[in-house]
Short mmCIF file of C-alpha atoms in Angstrom, two decimals:
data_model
loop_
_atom_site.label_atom_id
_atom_site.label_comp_id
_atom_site.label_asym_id
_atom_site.label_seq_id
_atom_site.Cartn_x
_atom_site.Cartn_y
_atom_site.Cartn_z
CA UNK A 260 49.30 -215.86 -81.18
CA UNK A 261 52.32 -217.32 -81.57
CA UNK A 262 55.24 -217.06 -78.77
CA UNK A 263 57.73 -215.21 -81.43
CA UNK A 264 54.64 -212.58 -81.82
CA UNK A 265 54.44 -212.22 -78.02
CA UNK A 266 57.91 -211.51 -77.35
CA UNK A 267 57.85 -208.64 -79.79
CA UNK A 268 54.76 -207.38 -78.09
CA UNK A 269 56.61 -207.22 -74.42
CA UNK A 270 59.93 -206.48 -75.95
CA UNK A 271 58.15 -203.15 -77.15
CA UNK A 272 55.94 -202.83 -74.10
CA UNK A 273 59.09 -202.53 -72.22
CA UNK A 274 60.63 -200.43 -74.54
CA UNK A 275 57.61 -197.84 -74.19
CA UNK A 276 57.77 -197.91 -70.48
CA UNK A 277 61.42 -197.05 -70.57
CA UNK A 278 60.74 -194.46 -72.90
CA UNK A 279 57.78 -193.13 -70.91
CA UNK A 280 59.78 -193.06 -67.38
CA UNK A 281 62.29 -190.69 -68.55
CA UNK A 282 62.22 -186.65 -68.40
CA UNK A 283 62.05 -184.92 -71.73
CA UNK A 284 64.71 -182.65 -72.91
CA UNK A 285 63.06 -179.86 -75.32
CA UNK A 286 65.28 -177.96 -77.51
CA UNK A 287 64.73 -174.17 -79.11
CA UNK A 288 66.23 -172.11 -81.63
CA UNK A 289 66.21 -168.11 -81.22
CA UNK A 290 68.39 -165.72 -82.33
CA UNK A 291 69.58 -166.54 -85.76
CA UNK A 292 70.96 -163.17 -87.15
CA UNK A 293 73.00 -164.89 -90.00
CA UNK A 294 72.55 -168.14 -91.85
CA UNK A 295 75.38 -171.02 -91.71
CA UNK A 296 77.10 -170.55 -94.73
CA UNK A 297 80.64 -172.29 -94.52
CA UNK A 298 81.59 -175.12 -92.74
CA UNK A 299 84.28 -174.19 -89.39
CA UNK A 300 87.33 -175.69 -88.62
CA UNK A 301 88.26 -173.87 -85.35
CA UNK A 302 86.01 -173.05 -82.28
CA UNK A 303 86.92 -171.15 -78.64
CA UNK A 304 84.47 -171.84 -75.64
CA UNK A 305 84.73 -168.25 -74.49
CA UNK A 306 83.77 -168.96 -71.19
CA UNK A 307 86.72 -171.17 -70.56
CA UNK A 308 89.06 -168.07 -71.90
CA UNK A 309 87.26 -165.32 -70.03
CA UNK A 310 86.86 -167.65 -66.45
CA UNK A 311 83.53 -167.22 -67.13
CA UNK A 312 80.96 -169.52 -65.22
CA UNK A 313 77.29 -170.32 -66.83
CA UNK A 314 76.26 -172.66 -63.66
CA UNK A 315 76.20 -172.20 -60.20
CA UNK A 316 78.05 -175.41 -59.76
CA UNK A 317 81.71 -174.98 -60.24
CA UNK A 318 81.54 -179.04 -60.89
CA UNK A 319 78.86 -179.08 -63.60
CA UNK A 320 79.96 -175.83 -65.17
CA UNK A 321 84.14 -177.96 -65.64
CA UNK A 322 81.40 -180.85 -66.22
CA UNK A 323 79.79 -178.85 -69.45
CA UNK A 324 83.02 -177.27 -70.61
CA UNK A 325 84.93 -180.79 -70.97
CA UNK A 326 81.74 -181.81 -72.96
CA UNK A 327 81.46 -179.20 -75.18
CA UNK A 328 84.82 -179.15 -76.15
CA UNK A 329 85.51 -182.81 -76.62
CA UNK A 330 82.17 -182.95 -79.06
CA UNK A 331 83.54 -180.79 -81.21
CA UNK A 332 87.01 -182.34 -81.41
CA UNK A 333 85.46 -185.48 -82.16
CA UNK A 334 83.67 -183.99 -85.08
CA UNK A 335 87.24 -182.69 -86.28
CA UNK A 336 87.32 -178.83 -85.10
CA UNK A 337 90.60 -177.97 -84.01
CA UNK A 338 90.37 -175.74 -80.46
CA UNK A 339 92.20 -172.12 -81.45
CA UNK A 340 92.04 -169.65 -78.84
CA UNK A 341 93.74 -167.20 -80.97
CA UNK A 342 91.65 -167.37 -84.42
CA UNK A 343 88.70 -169.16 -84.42
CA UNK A 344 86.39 -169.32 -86.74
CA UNK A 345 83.19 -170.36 -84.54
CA UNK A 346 82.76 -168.72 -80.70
CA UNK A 347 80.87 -170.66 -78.46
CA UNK A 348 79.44 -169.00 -75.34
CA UNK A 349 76.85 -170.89 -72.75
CA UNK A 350 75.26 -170.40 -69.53
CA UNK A 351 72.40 -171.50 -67.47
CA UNK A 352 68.78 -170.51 -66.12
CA UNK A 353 68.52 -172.99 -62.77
CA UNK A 354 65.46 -172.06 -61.31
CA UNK A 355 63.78 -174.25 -58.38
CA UNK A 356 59.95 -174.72 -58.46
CA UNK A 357 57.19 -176.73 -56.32
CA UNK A 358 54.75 -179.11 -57.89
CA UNK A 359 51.57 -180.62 -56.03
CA UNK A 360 50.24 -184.07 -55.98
CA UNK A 361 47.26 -185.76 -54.74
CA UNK A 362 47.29 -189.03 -53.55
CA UNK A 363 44.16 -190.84 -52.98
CA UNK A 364 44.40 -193.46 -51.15
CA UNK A 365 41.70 -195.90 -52.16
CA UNK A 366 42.10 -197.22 -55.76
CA UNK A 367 38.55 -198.50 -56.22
CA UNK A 368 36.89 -195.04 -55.30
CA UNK A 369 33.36 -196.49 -55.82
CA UNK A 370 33.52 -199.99 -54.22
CA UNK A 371 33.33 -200.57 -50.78
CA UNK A 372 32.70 -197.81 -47.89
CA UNK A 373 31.15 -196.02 -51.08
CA UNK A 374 28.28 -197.85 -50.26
CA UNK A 375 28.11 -197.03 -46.42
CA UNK A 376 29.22 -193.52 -46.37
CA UNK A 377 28.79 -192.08 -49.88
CA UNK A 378 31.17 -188.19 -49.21
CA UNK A 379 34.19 -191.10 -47.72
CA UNK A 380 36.04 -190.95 -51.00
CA UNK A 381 34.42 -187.37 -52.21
CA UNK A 382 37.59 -185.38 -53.33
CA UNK A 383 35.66 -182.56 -52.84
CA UNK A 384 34.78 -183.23 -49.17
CA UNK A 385 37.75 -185.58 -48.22
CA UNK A 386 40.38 -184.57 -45.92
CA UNK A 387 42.18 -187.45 -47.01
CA UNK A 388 43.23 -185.97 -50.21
CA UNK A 389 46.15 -183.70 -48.77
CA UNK A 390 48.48 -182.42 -51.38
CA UNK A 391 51.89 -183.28 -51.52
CA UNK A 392 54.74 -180.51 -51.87
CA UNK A 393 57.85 -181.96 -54.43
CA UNK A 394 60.08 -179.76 -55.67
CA UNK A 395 62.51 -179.62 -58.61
CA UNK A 396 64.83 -177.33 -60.78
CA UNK A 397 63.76 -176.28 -64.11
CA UNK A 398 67.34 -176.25 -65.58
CA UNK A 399 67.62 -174.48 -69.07
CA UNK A 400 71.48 -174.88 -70.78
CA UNK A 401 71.64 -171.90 -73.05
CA UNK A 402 74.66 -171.59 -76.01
CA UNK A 403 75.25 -168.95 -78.27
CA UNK A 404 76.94 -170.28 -81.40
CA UNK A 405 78.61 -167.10 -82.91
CA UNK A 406 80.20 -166.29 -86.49
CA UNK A 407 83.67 -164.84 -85.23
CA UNK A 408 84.35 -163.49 -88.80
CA UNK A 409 81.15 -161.35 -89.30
CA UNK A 410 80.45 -161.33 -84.63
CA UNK A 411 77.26 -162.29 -85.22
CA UNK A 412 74.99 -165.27 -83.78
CA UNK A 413 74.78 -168.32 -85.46
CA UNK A 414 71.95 -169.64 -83.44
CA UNK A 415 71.31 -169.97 -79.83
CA UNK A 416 70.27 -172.93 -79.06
CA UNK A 417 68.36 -173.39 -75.56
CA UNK A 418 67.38 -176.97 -73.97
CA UNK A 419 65.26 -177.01 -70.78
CA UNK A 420 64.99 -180.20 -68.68
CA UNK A 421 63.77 -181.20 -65.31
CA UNK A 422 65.69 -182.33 -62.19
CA UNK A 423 64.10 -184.04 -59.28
CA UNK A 424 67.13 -184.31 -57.63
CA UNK A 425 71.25 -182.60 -57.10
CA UNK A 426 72.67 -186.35 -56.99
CA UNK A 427 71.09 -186.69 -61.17
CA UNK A 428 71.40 -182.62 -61.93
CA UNK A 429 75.17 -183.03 -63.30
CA UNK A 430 73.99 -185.89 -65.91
CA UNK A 431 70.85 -184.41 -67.09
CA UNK A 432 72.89 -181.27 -67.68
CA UNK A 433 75.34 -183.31 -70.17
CA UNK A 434 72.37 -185.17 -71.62
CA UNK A 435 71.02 -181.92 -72.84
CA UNK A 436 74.34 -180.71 -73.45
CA UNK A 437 74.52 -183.47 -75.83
CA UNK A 438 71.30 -182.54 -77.52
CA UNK A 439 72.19 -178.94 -78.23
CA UNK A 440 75.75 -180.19 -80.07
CA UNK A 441 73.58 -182.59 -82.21
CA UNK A 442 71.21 -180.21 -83.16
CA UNK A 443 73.60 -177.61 -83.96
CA UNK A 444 76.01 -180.42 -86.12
CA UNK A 445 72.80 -181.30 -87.59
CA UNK A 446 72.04 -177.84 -89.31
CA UNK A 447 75.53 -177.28 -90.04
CA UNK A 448 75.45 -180.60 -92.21
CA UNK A 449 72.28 -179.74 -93.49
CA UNK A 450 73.74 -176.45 -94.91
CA UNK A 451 76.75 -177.98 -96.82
#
């Protein structure tokens, strides 16, 4: 092999293992009453008119608004909180969950001690094998996308992440945030 060849080989090795370390975002669609049919101009974040809050943080809930709103305006819709043409409403489903893990402590389970004392490294028998408690918050960032013309949804788009930790909550919440405005500029383009 040549050393060009190699270097594509660990410049895509570490590419996978990037890939592979971070937490998925998954995104759904429910709720479609009415098709897209028209491109819109104007857009109101309810919540922000109402006082409204769709996360238990006060931070990440300012966090999400300031996000949604400055997607949009990048993509050219004009913020109208008198006539709008597309009403977005969000909120969240932050729900805290335990996962197990077993850690075994020997790597080469059948080399060594094996030999000696054959129920050592036995998961079945083995105290050793204690399971470890971690928790983490299923977060699911859920936004209506509503027709203000006809009042009826659009979409709602839902995307559901997981967060190990409060300090990493706030950017995993804008990550997906970021995922539901692409997917929803997505099938708007797709409809023009």
């Amino acid at each position: 092999m040549n050393r060009l060849h190699i270097n594509h080989i660990l410049i895509f090795l570490v590419f996978a293992l990037a890939l592979s370390s971070c937490t998925t975002i998954d995104i759904f669609e429910e709720n479609n009453e009415i098709p897209i049919k028209r491109p819109y101009k104007s857009f109101v974040i309810i919540n922000q008119e109402v006082g409204m809050r769709g996360f238990s943080s006060e931070l990440i809930d300012q966090q999400v608004q300031i996000h949604l709103q400055e997607a949009l305006e990048e993509q050219g819709l004009i913020y109208d909180k008198t006539e709008p043409e597309l009403v977005i409403r969000y909120t969240s489903n932050e729900d805290p969950r335990k996962r197990e893990t077993y850690q075994n402590n020997n790597p080469y389970p059948y080399w060594g001690y094996r030999v000696w004392d054959p129920w050592r490294y036995n998961p079945y028998f083995n105290n050793q094998n204690n399971p470890k408690t971690s928790t983490y918050e299923l977060v699911q960032v859920i936004v209506d996308f509503i027709d203000q013309k006809e009042d009826k949804l659009l979409m709602t788009l839902t995307g559901v992440t997981e967060v190990s930790s409060q300090k990493t909550k706030s950017k995993k919440v804008l990550k997906t945030t970021d995922k539901i405005i692409d997917y929803f500029l997505y099938e708007v383009k797709d409809t023009q």
